[in-house]
Coordinates of C-alpha atoms in Angstrom, one line a residue:
M30 CA -17.5 -15.7 17.2
D31 CA -16.4 -17.6 20.4
S32 CA -14.9 -15.4 23.2
V33 CA -11.2 -14.9 22.9
S34 CA -8.5 -14.4 25.5
V35 CA -5.1 -12.8 25.5
K36 CA -3.6 -16.2 24.7
D37 CA -5.3 -16.1 21.3
F38 CA -3.0 -13.2 20.2
L39 CA 0.7 -12.9 19.6
P40 CA 2.2 -12.0 23.0
T41 CA 3.1 -8.3 23.6
S42 CA 4.7 -8.5 27.0
A43 CA 6.9 -10.6 29.2
K44 CA 3.9 -11.7 31.2
E45 CA 2.1 -12.9 28.1
V46 CA 5.1 -14.8 26.9
A47 CA 5.4 -16.5 30.3
A48 CA 1.7 -17.4 30.2
L49 CA 2.4 -19.3 27.0
G50 CA 5.1 -21.3 28.8
W51 CA 7.8 -20.0 26.5
D52 CA 11.4 -19.5 27.7
Y53 CA 12.6 -17.9 24.5
L54 CA 11.4 -16.1 21.4
D55 CA 12.5 -16.7 17.8
V56 CA 11.3 -13.4 16.4
I57 CA 10.2 -10.1 17.9
L58 CA 8.3 -7.7 15.7
F59 CA 8.4 -3.9 16.3
N60 CA 5.4 -2.1 14.8
G61 CA 4.5 1.5 14.5
D62 CA 0.8 0.7 14.6
A63 CA -1.4 -0.6 17.4
Y64 CA -1.5 -4.4 17.3
I65 CA -4.7 -5.5 15.5
D66 CA -4.9 -9.2 14.8
H67 CA -6.5 -8.9 11.4
P68 CA -5.4 -9.8 7.9
S69 CA -5.6 -6.1 6.8
F70 CA -2.6 -5.3 9.0
G71 CA 0.8 -6.5 7.8
A72 CA 2.5 -7.1 11.1
A73 CA -0.3 -9.5 12.2
V74 CA 0.0 -11.3 8.9
I75 CA 3.8 -11.7 9.1
G76 CA 3.5 -12.8 12.8
R77 CA 0.8 -15.4 12.0
I78 CA 2.7 -16.8 9.0
L79 CA 5.8 -17.3 11.2
Q80 CA 3.7 -18.8 13.9
Q81 CA 2.2 -21.3 11.4
Q82 CA 5.8 -22.3 10.6
G83 CA 6.4 -23.2 14.3
Y84 CA 8.3 -20.1 15.3
R85 CA 7.7 -18.3 18.6
V86 CA 6.8 -14.7 17.7
A87 CA 6.0 -11.7 19.8
I88 CA 5.0 -8.2 18.8
I89 CA 5.8 -4.8 20.4
P90 CA 3.3 -2.3 19.1
Q91 CA 4.2 1.4 19.2
P92 CA 7.3 1.2 21.4
N93 CA 8.2 4.3 23.3
W94 CA 11.5 5.7 21.8
R95 CA 11.7 8.7 24.0
D96 CA 12.1 7.2 27.5
D97 CA 14.7 4.8 28.9
L98 CA 13.8 2.4 26.0
R99 CA 12.2 -0.2 28.3
D100 CA 9.9 -1.3 25.4
F101 CA 12.9 -2.3 23.4
R102 CA 14.4 -4.2 26.3
K103 CA 11.4 -5.9 27.9
L104 CA 11.5 -9.1 25.9
G105 CA 15.3 -9.3 25.5
A106 CA 16.9 -10.6 22.3
P107 CA 15.2 -13.1 20.0
R108 CA 16.9 -16.3 18.8
L109 CA 16.6 -15.3 15.1
F110 CA 16.0 -11.7 14.4
F111 CA 14.1 -8.5 15.1
G112 CA 11.5 -7.4 12.6
V113 CA 10.7 -3.7 12.1
T114 CA 7.9 -1.9 10.3
A115 CA 6.6 1.6 10.5
G116 CA 3.0 0.2 10.2
S117 CA 0.4 0.4 7.5
M118 CA 1.5 3.9 6.3
D119 CA 4.8 5.6 5.8
S120 CA 5.3 7.4 9.1
M121 CA 5.8 10.8 7.4
V122 CA 2.5 10.5 5.5
N123 CA 0.9 9.4 8.7
H124 CA 2.3 12.5 10.6
Y125 CA 2.0 15.4 8.2
T126 CA -0.5 16.9 5.8
A127 CA 0.3 17.9 2.2
N128 CA 1.1 21.4 3.4
L129 CA 3.5 20.0 6.0
R130 CA 1.4 20.6 9.0
L131 CA 1.5 18.1 11.9
R132 CA -1.7 16.0 11.9
S133 CA -3.7 16.1 15.1
D134 CA -4.7 12.4 15.0
D135 CA -3.5 9.0 14.0
A136 CA -6.0 6.4 12.8
Y137 CA -3.8 3.5 13.7
T138 CA -3.4 4.5 17.4
P139 CA -5.9 3.9 20.3
D140 CA -8.4 6.7 20.5
G141 CA -6.7 8.3 17.5
R142 CA -3.9 9.9 19.5
A143 CA -1.1 11.5 17.5
G144 CA 2.6 11.3 18.4
Q145 CA 2.8 7.6 19.3
R146 CA 5.5 6.8 16.6
P147 CA 8.6 8.8 15.5
D148 CA 9.2 10.4 12.2
Y149 CA 11.0 7.9 9.9
A150 CA 10.0 5.2 12.3
V151 CA 11.8 2.3 10.5
T152 CA 15.1 4.1 10.9
V153 CA 14.5 5.2 14.5
Y154 CA 13.5 1.8 15.7
T155 CA 16.3 0.0 13.9
R156 CA 19.0 2.3 15.2
I157 CA 17.8 1.8 18.7
L158 CA 17.8 -2.0 18.3
K159 CA 21.3 -2.0 16.7
E160 CA 22.6 0.1 19.6
L161 CA 21.1 -2.2 22.3
Y162 CA 21.6 -5.5 20.5
P163 CA 24.5 -5.0 18.0
H164 CA 24.8 -8.7 17.3
V165 CA 21.1 -9.5 16.6
P166 CA 20.0 -9.1 13.0
V167 CA 17.3 -6.5 12.2
V168 CA 15.0 -7.2 9.2
V169 CA 13.0 -4.2 8.0
G170 CA 9.8 -4.3 5.9
G171 CA 6.4 -2.8 5.3
I172 CA 5.4 0.1 3.2
E173 CA 7.9 2.6 4.6
A174 CA 10.9 0.3 4.1
S175 CA 9.6 -1.1 0.8
L176 CA 9.2 2.3 -0.9
R177 CA 12.4 3.7 0.5
R178 CA 14.6 0.8 -0.6
L179 CA 16.7 2.9 -3.0
T180 CA 17.4 6.6 -3.4
H181 CA 14.1 8.4 -3.2
Y182 CA 12.7 11.9 -3.0
D183 CA 11.6 12.8 0.6
Y184 CA 9.0 15.5 0.4
W185 CA 9.2 16.3 4.1
S186 CA 12.9 17.2 4.0
N187 CA 12.7 18.4 0.4
S188 CA 15.8 16.3 -0.5
L189 CA 16.9 13.0 -1.9
K190 CA 17.5 10.4 0.7
P191 CA 19.6 7.2 0.3
S192 CA 18.2 3.7 0.8
V193 CA 16.7 3.1 4.3
L194 CA 19.2 0.3 4.6
I195 CA 22.0 3.0 4.6
D196 CA 20.1 5.3 7.0
S197 CA 18.9 2.7 9.5
G198 CA 21.8 0.2 9.5
A199 CA 19.4 -2.7 9.1
D200 CA 20.9 -6.1 8.1
L201 CA 18.2 -7.0 5.6
L202 CA 15.2 -5.4 3.9
I203 CA 12.1 -7.2 2.6
Y204 CA 10.2 -5.3 0.0
G205 CA 6.6 -5.8 -1.2
M206 CA 4.3 -8.3 0.3
G207 CA 6.4 -10.5 2.6
D208 CA 4.2 -13.6 2.9
K209 CA 6.6 -15.9 1.1
V210 CA 10.0 -14.4 1.8
I211 CA 9.6 -14.0 5.5
C212 CA 9.6 -17.8 5.9
E213 CA 12.8 -18.1 3.8
V214 CA 14.5 -15.5 5.9
A215 CA 13.6 -17.3 9.1
K216 CA 14.8 -20.6 7.7
A217 CA 18.1 -19.0 6.5
M218 CA 18.7 -17.6 10.0
R219 CA 17.9 -20.8 12.0
N220 CA 21.6 -21.4 12.8
G221 CA 22.5 -17.7 13.0
Y222 CA 22.9 -14.9 10.5
N223 CA 24.0 -16.5 7.3
A224 CA 24.9 -13.8 4.7
K225 CA 25.6 -16.4 2.0
L226 CA 22.1 -17.9 2.3
L227 CA 20.3 -14.6 2.8
R228 CA 21.8 -12.9 -0.2
K229 CA 20.5 -15.7 -2.4
L230 CA 16.9 -15.0 -1.5
R231 CA 14.5 -13.2 -3.8
Q232 CA 12.7 -10.0 -2.7
V233 CA 15.3 -8.8 -0.3
G234 CA 17.8 -5.9 -0.2
F235 CA 21.1 -5.6 1.7
V236 CA 24.3 -3.6 1.7
A237 CA 27.4 -5.2 0.2
D238 CA 30.9 -4.3 -0.8
E239 CA 32.5 -3.9 -4.2
A240 CA 33.9 -7.5 -4.2
Y241 CA 30.4 -8.9 -3.8
V242 CA 29.0 -6.7 -6.6
S243 CA 31.8 -7.6 -9.0
R244 CA 30.6 -11.2 -8.9
L245 CA 27.0 -10.5 -9.8
P246 CA 25.5 -11.9 -13.0
E247 CA 25.7 -10.0 -16.3
N248 CA 22.0 -9.0 -16.3
T249 CA 22.6 -6.9 -13.1
I250 CA 21.3 -3.3 -13.5
M251 CA 23.8 -0.8 -12.2
L252 CA 21.9 2.3 -11.2
N253 CA 23.4 5.8 -10.8
S254 CA 24.9 6.3 -7.4
F255 CA 23.2 8.2 -4.6
E256 CA 25.8 11.0 -4.8
R257 CA 25.3 11.4 -8.6
C258 CA 21.5 11.5 -8.2
C259 CA 22.0 14.3 -5.7
S260 CA 24.1 16.3 -8.1
D261 CA 22.3 15.4 -11.4
V262 CA 18.5 15.3 -11.5
D263 CA 18.7 13.4 -14.9
A264 CA 20.6 10.6 -13.1
F265 CA 17.8 10.3 -10.5
C266 CA 15.1 10.3 -13.3
D267 CA 17.1 7.6 -15.2
N268 CA 17.2 5.4 -12.0
F269 CA 13.4 5.7 -11.6
V270 CA 12.7 4.7 -15.2
K271 CA 15.0 1.7 -14.9
M272 CA 13.4 0.6 -11.7
E273 CA 9.8 1.1 -12.8
V274 CA 10.3 -0.7 -16.2
E275 CA 11.9 -3.6 -14.4
S276 CA 9.0 -3.8 -11.8
N277 CA 6.5 -4.0 -14.6
R278 CA 7.7 -7.3 -15.9
L279 CA 5.7 -10.4 -15.2
Q280 CA 9.0 -12.3 -14.5
Q281 CA 11.7 -10.2 -12.9
D282 CA 15.3 -11.6 -12.8
A283 CA 17.6 -8.6 -12.8
V284 CA 19.5 -7.5 -9.6
L285 CA 19.5 -3.7 -9.0
V286 CA 22.6 -2.2 -7.5
E287 CA 23.1 1.4 -6.3
R288 CA 26.3 2.7 -4.8
T289 CA 26.3 5.0 -1.8
G290 CA 29.7 6.1 -0.7
E291 CA 31.9 3.0 -0.7
R292 CA 28.9 0.7 -0.1
Y293 CA 26.4 -0.9 -2.5
V294 CA 22.7 -1.4 -1.9
V295 CA 21.7 -4.6 -3.7
I296 CA 18.1 -5.4 -4.4
N297 CA 17.4 -8.9 -5.5
P298 CA 14.4 -9.6 -7.9
P299 CA 11.1 -10.5 -6.3
Y300 CA 9.3 -13.8 -6.3
T301 CA 6.6 -14.3 -8.8
Q302 CA 3.2 -13.6 -7.3
L303 CA 1.8 -16.0 -4.8
S304 CA -0.3 -18.9 -6.0
Q305 CA -3.9 -18.7 -5.1
E306 CA -3.4 -21.4 -2.5
E307 CA -0.5 -19.4 -0.9
L308 CA -2.6 -16.2 -0.9
D309 CA -5.5 -18.0 0.7
N310 CA -3.2 -19.4 3.4
S311 CA -2.3 -15.9 4.4
F312 CA -5.9 -14.9 4.9
D313 CA -7.0 -18.3 6.4
L314 CA -4.7 -18.1 9.4
P315 CA -6.4 -18.0 12.9
Y316 CA -6.8 -14.3 13.3
T317 CA -9.0 -13.1 16.1
R318 CA -9.9 -10.1 13.8
L319 CA -9.8 -7.9 16.9
P320 CA -7.5 -5.4 18.6
H321 CA -5.3 -6.8 21.3
P322 CA -7.0 -6.8 24.8
R323 CA -4.5 -4.2 26.0
Y324 CA -6.7 -1.7 24.2
K325 CA -9.9 -2.6 26.0
G326 CA -12.2 0.4 26.2
K327 CA -10.3 2.3 23.5
T328 CA -11.2 2.9 19.9
I329 CA -8.8 2.5 17.0
P330 CA -10.2 4.4 14.1
A331 CA -8.5 2.4 11.3
Y332 CA -9.9 -0.8 12.8
E333 CA -13.4 0.6 13.0
M334 CA -13.2 1.3 9.3
I335 CA -12.3 -2.2 8.2
K336 CA -13.4 -4.6 11.0
H337 CA -16.4 -5.8 8.9
S338 CA -14.7 -5.7 5.5
V339 CA -13.0 -8.3 3.4
N340 CA -10.1 -7.9 1.0
I341 CA -10.6 -10.1 -2.1
H342 CA -7.4 -9.5 -4.0
R343 CA -4.0 -7.8 -4.0
G344 CA -2.2 -5.7 -6.7
C345 CA -3.3 -3.1 -9.2
F346 CA -2.6 -2.7 -12.9
G347 CA -4.0 0.9 -13.0
G348 CA -0.5 2.4 -12.7
C349 CA -1.6 5.8 -11.4
A350 CA 1.4 8.1 -11.2
F351 CA 0.8 9.2 -7.6
C352 CA -0.1 5.7 -6.2
T353 CA 2.2 3.3 -4.3
I354 CA 0.1 0.2 -4.6
S355 CA 1.8 -1.3 -7.7
A356 CA 5.2 -0.5 -6.3
H357 CA 4.5 -2.4 -3.1
Q358 CA 1.8 -5.0 -3.9
G359 CA 2.7 -5.5 -7.6
K360 CA 1.1 -4.7 -10.9
F361 CA -0.5 -8.2 -11.5
I362 CA -3.7 -9.2 -9.7
N363 CA -3.5 -11.9 -7.1
S364 CA -7.0 -13.1 -6.3
R365 CA -8.2 -15.2 -3.4
S366 CA -10.5 -18.2 -4.0
E367 CA -14.2 -17.9 -3.5
R368 CA -13.9 -20.5 -0.8
S369 CA -11.4 -18.4 1.2
I370 CA -13.5 -15.2 0.8
L371 CA -16.7 -16.8 1.8
A372 CA -15.1 -18.5 4.8
E373 CA -13.9 -15.0 6.0
I374 CA -17.4 -13.6 5.4
E375 CA -18.7 -16.3 7.6
K376 CA -16.3 -15.3 10.3
V377 CA -17.4 -11.7 10.0
T378 CA -21.0 -12.6 10.5
H379 CA -20.1 -14.0 13.9
M380 CA -18.1 -11.0 15.1
P381 CA -19.3 -8.8 18.0
E382 CA -21.4 -5.9 16.9
F383 CA -22.0 -7.3 13.4
K384 CA -25.5 -6.2 12.3
G385 CA -25.6 -7.8 8.9
Y386 CA -23.7 -5.2 6.9
V387 CA -20.3 -6.0 5.4
S388 CA -18.7 -2.6 5.0
D389 CA -16.5 -3.4 2.0
I390 CA -15.9 -6.2 -0.5
G391 CA -12.8 -4.8 -2.1
G392 CA -9.1 -4.4 -2.6
P393 CA -6.7 -1.8 -4.0
S394 CA -9.3 -1.4 -6.7
A395 CA -12.7 -2.8 -6.0
N396 CA -13.4 -4.3 -9.5
M397 CA -10.1 -6.0 -10.6
Y398 CA -10.9 -9.3 -9.0
G399 CA -9.9 -12.2 -11.2
M400 CA -8.7 -10.0 -14.0
H401 CA -5.5 -10.9 -16.0
G402 CA -4.1 -11.1 -19.5
R403 CA -5.8 -13.5 -21.8
D404 CA -2.4 -14.6 -23.2
L405 CA 0.2 -14.5 -20.5
S406 CA 3.0 -14.9 -23.1
L407 CA 2.1 -11.4 -24.3
C408 CA 2.1 -10.2 -20.7
A409 CA 5.6 -11.7 -20.3
K410 CA 6.9 -9.4 -23.1
C411 CA 5.2 -6.3 -21.8
V412 CA 6.7 -3.5 -19.6
R413 CA 3.7 -1.1 -19.7
P414 CA 3.2 0.5 -16.2
S415 CA -0.5 0.4 -16.7
C416 CA -2.9 -2.0 -18.4
L417 CA -5.4 0.8 -18.7
H418 CA -3.4 3.9 -19.7
P419 CA -3.0 5.4 -22.3
H420 CA -5.7 3.0 -23.4
P421 CA -7.0 -0.4 -22.1
C422 CA -4.9 -3.3 -23.2
A423 CA -6.5 -5.5 -25.9
N424 CA -5.1 -8.6 -24.1
L425 CA -6.8 -7.7 -20.8
D426 CA -9.7 -9.9 -19.7
N427 CA -11.8 -7.3 -17.9
S428 CA -14.9 -9.4 -17.5
H429 CA -16.8 -8.6 -14.3
A430 CA -18.7 -11.9 -14.5
R431 CA -16.5 -13.5 -11.8
L432 CA -17.0 -10.6 -9.5
L433 CA -20.8 -10.5 -10.0
D434 CA -21.0 -14.2 -9.3
L435 CA -18.9 -13.7 -6.1
Y436 CA -21.2 -10.8 -4.9
A437 CA -24.2 -13.1 -5.4
K438 CA -22.6 -15.9 -3.3
I439 CA -21.7 -13.4 -0.5
G440 CA -25.3 -12.2 -0.5
R441 CA -26.5 -15.7 0.2
V442 CA -24.3 -16.2 3.3
K443 CA -26.5 -16.5 6.4
G444 CA -26.5 -13.3 8.4
V445 CA -25.5 -11.0 5.5
K446 CA -28.1 -8.4 4.8
K447 CA -26.0 -6.2 2.5
A448 CA -22.4 -6.1 1.3
F449 CA -21.2 -2.7 0.4
I450 CA -18.4 -1.8 -2.0
G451 CA -16.3 0.8 -0.2
S452 CA -13.1 0.5 -2.2
G453 CA -12.5 2.7 -5.3
I454 CA -14.0 1.4 -8.5
R455 CA -12.1 1.8 -11.8
Y456 CA -14.8 2.9 -14.3
D457 CA -12.3 2.7 -17.1
L458 CA -12.6 -1.1 -16.7
F459 CA -16.3 -1.3 -17.5
E460 CA -17.0 -3.4 -20.5
K461 CA -18.2 -1.3 -23.4
D462 CA -22.0 -0.8 -23.7
N463 CA -22.5 -2.9 -20.6
C464 CA -23.8 -1.3 -17.4
R465 CA -24.6 -4.6 -15.7
Y466 CA -21.8 -4.2 -13.1
L467 CA -22.5 -0.5 -12.5
R468 CA -26.2 -1.3 -12.0
E469 CA -25.4 -4.1 -9.6
V470 CA -23.1 -1.9 -7.5
I471 CA -25.6 1.0 -7.4
V472 CA -28.7 -1.0 -6.6
N473 CA -27.2 -3.6 -4.2
H474 CA -23.9 -2.5 -2.9
T475 CA -24.1 1.3 -2.3
S476 CA -25.4 3.1 0.7
G477 CA -26.4 6.1 -1.3
R478 CA -23.0 7.6 -2.2
L479 CA -20.8 6.0 -4.9
K480 CA -17.2 7.2 -4.7
V481 CA -15.0 7.3 -7.8
A482 CA -11.7 9.0 -8.6
P483 CA -11.5 11.0 -11.9
E484 CA -8.7 13.0 -10.1
H485 CA -8.9 15.9 -12.6
T486 CA -10.8 17.4 -15.5
E487 CA -8.0 18.5 -17.8
D488 CA -6.7 15.9 -20.2
H489 CA -3.0 17.0 -20.2
V490 CA -2.9 16.7 -16.4
L491 CA -4.7 13.3 -16.5
Q492 CA -2.2 12.1 -19.0
L493 CA 0.6 12.8 -16.5
M494 CA -1.4 11.1 -13.7
R495 CA -2.0 8.1 -16.0
K496 CA -5.7 8.5 -15.7
P497 CA -8.4 8.3 -18.4
S498 CA -9.9 11.4 -20.1
F499 CA -12.6 13.2 -18.2
K500 CA -15.0 12.4 -21.1
L501 CA -15.2 8.9 -19.5
F502 CA -16.4 10.4 -16.3
H503 CA -19.1 12.3 -18.2
Q504 CA -20.3 8.9 -19.5
L505 CA -20.2 7.4 -16.0
N506 CA -22.2 10.3 -14.6
D507 CA -24.9 9.9 -17.4
D508 CA -25.1 6.2 -16.8
F509 CA -25.3 6.7 -13.0
K510 CA -28.1 9.2 -13.2
R511 CA -30.0 7.0 -15.7
I512 CA -29.8 3.9 -13.6
C513 CA -30.8 5.8 -10.4
H514 CA -33.8 7.2 -12.3
E515 CA -34.8 3.8 -13.6
E516 CA -34.5 2.3 -10.1
G517 CA -36.1 5.1 -8.3
L518 CA -33.0 5.9 -6.3
K519 CA -31.9 9.3 -5.1
Y520 CA -28.2 8.5 -4.8
Q521 CA -25.1 10.6 -5.2
L522 CA -21.9 10.2 -7.3
I523 CA -18.9 11.4 -5.2
P524 CA -15.8 12.2 -7.3
Y525 CA -12.3 12.5 -5.8
F526 CA -9.9 15.2 -7.2
I527 CA -6.3 16.1 -6.7
S528 CA -4.7 19.6 -6.8
S529 CA -1.0 20.6 -7.4
H530 CA 0.0 17.5 -9.4
P531 CA 3.1 18.2 -11.5
G532 CA 1.9 19.7 -14.8
C533 CA -1.2 21.3 -13.1
T534 CA -1.4 25.1 -13.1
E535 CA -3.8 27.4 -11.3
E536 CA -5.5 27.9 -14.6
D537 CA -6.1 24.2 -14.8
M538 CA -7.7 24.2 -11.4
K539 CA -9.9 27.1 -12.4
R540 CA -11.1 25.1 -15.4
L541 CA -11.7 22.1 -13.0
S542 CA -13.8 24.3 -10.8
H543 CA -15.9 25.5 -13.6
E544 CA -16.3 22.1 -15.2
T545 CA -17.5 20.4 -12.0
K546 CA -19.9 23.2 -11.2
S547 CA -21.4 22.9 -14.6
L548 CA -22.1 19.2 -13.7
N549 CA -23.6 20.4 -10.4
F550 CA -21.0 18.8 -8.2
H551 CA -20.2 20.3 -4.8
L552 CA -16.7 19.0 -4.2
E553 CA -15.9 17.4 -0.8
Q554 CA -13.5 14.5 -1.5
V555 CA -10.4 16.6 -2.5
Q556 CA -6.8 16.6 -1.6
D557 CA -3.5 18.4 -2.3
L558 CA -0.9 16.0 -3.8
T559 CA 1.6 14.5 -1.3
P560 CA 4.6 13.3 -3.3
T561 CA 5.3 9.9 -1.7
P562 CA 8.5 7.9 -2.2
M563 CA 8.9 5.7 -5.3
T564 CA 6.0 7.2 -7.3
L565 CA 6.2 8.8 -10.7
S566 CA 4.5 11.9 -9.3
S567 CA 7.2 12.4 -6.7
V568 CA 9.9 12.1 -9.3
M569 CA 8.2 14.7 -11.5
F570 CA 7.6 17.0 -8.5
Y571 CA 11.3 16.9 -7.6
A572 CA 12.8 17.0 -11.1
G573 CA 10.3 19.4 -12.7
K574 CA 10.1 17.2 -15.7
D575 CA 8.7 13.9 -17.0
P576 CA 11.5 11.3 -16.4
Y577 CA 10.4 9.4 -19.5
T578 CA 10.3 12.2 -22.0
G579 CA 12.4 14.9 -20.3
K580 CA 9.7 17.4 -21.0
P581 CA 9.7 20.3 -18.5
L582 CA 6.7 20.5 -16.2
F583 CA 5.2 23.3 -14.1
V584 CA 5.3 22.3 -10.4
A585 CA 3.5 24.2 -7.6
R586 CA 6.2 23.6 -4.9
D587 CA 5.7 26.4 -2.4
Q588 CA 2.9 26.1 0.1
E589 CA 1.2 29.4 -1.1
S590 CA 1.0 28.1 -4.7
K591 CA -0.4 24.8 -3.5
R592 CA -2.9 26.6 -1.2
R593 CA -4.2 28.7 -4.2
Q594 CA -4.6 25.6 -6.3
K595 CA -6.6 23.8 -3.6
S596 CA -8.8 26.8 -3.0
W597 CA -10.4 26.4 -6.5
F598 CA -12.1 23.2 -5.2
F599 CA -14.3 25.5 -3.0
K600 CA -15.0 28.5 -5.3

């Protein structure tokens, strides 16, 4: 890789803006993470997409919100709008453990320092900007804004919170992956804030009055109000079911509306998934793939983990109850072309410190690349949250042939000694009686430890998690040991497990402990459930019931109960 200079990055200071010869900025992005110019980091992607469209974009990473607010003032007001994101994680998940203790580090900050972003970062940043620049539009996006777009359970305050639009005062919210809509937003604002144009866009949310809502089309879905959800847990459950069912559609056309006080939060339906060409474009932009030079001499842990990795697709049709991926990236798989992937691999081989080892060829789930319904007309009629649970869909093309072919081509790229698979593998996707993919991963793409996520051993808990029976893990374990024996490999299978999921009792954890010991596993990849906004698990945790069936569930809510459940991992 050729040497890069500060001019190769989006500017982060007045000095850098001046060095580019700019006398104004179109968009200024405020980001809770350090600025890493890499396609794995959303703010960099949005900035580069806007740059490609001819806009002048700057980024302010991790602004100080506790001083005289000079970081919020230093570049002045943009011509079009401010963009705000908490970063690659919800700021509360970033800050606190499942037992509500403050974390001592932050992987998205130089040298892993904690405390460089506020709690509820989207709301804090937006309120500051609206106070300083009341007439400049603020557009919020990213994982925190996306998953808090409507009434949601907030584990950290143990309460329901209204839409982040209400809390923050933002003018517009972009949910999901913003590659396409961000350009439409910028275009609509080219002559100033144009509510009429902006409210016609897909994949945005905004606050409106009763007069606007009264003119919406007949297929509008009126959700229960925030106030009713707070007083009636069944109303909150009903809202979640309606939202999730709608989000599972291949083509979404309904507008969602939720009243809060005298205002209405309006969520327009999303765009259909990007075409392969559009997705390739987002990854093909001229990223330096490096942290900004302002961090010279410092280590950013999250970057160290992914700097030699390549993401090959977006989306996940697994539908796990505790996971936010499908709610943010979508249920349907959006795969990059081989050309785009191989071009990025080529760039990785020229990076500083690259020694021939690609750390991960993956995605939200490592082995969903190129998978889709055989007959999309059937997919268009389906609202299942998962293509794998309670059983794999008969219409699913789960062939791993495309992925195996891609692995072979990556292996032939000059400079690549080995490409690892670090992302999680869905073993319930394996084709029956065919261990070809598993053997390829074990022999050629594993460093000695293959990580998978059964999550629990008890079937009634797994049903609530939307995960397959533990019997399937037994089969995987047998196949893994057989292949390792045949290949002369002394490798380990590393399973992930979760405690304190709704429906899970201490007795269930006791059985998990005994079951895994009988298989000679010494558990190390374990975690206590953190109920995150807009997941089925968080709704069950708050409501104490399954929102689909109304069946009551045991929930370990207090920290002592959660501690006891987790302790069984180590007995």
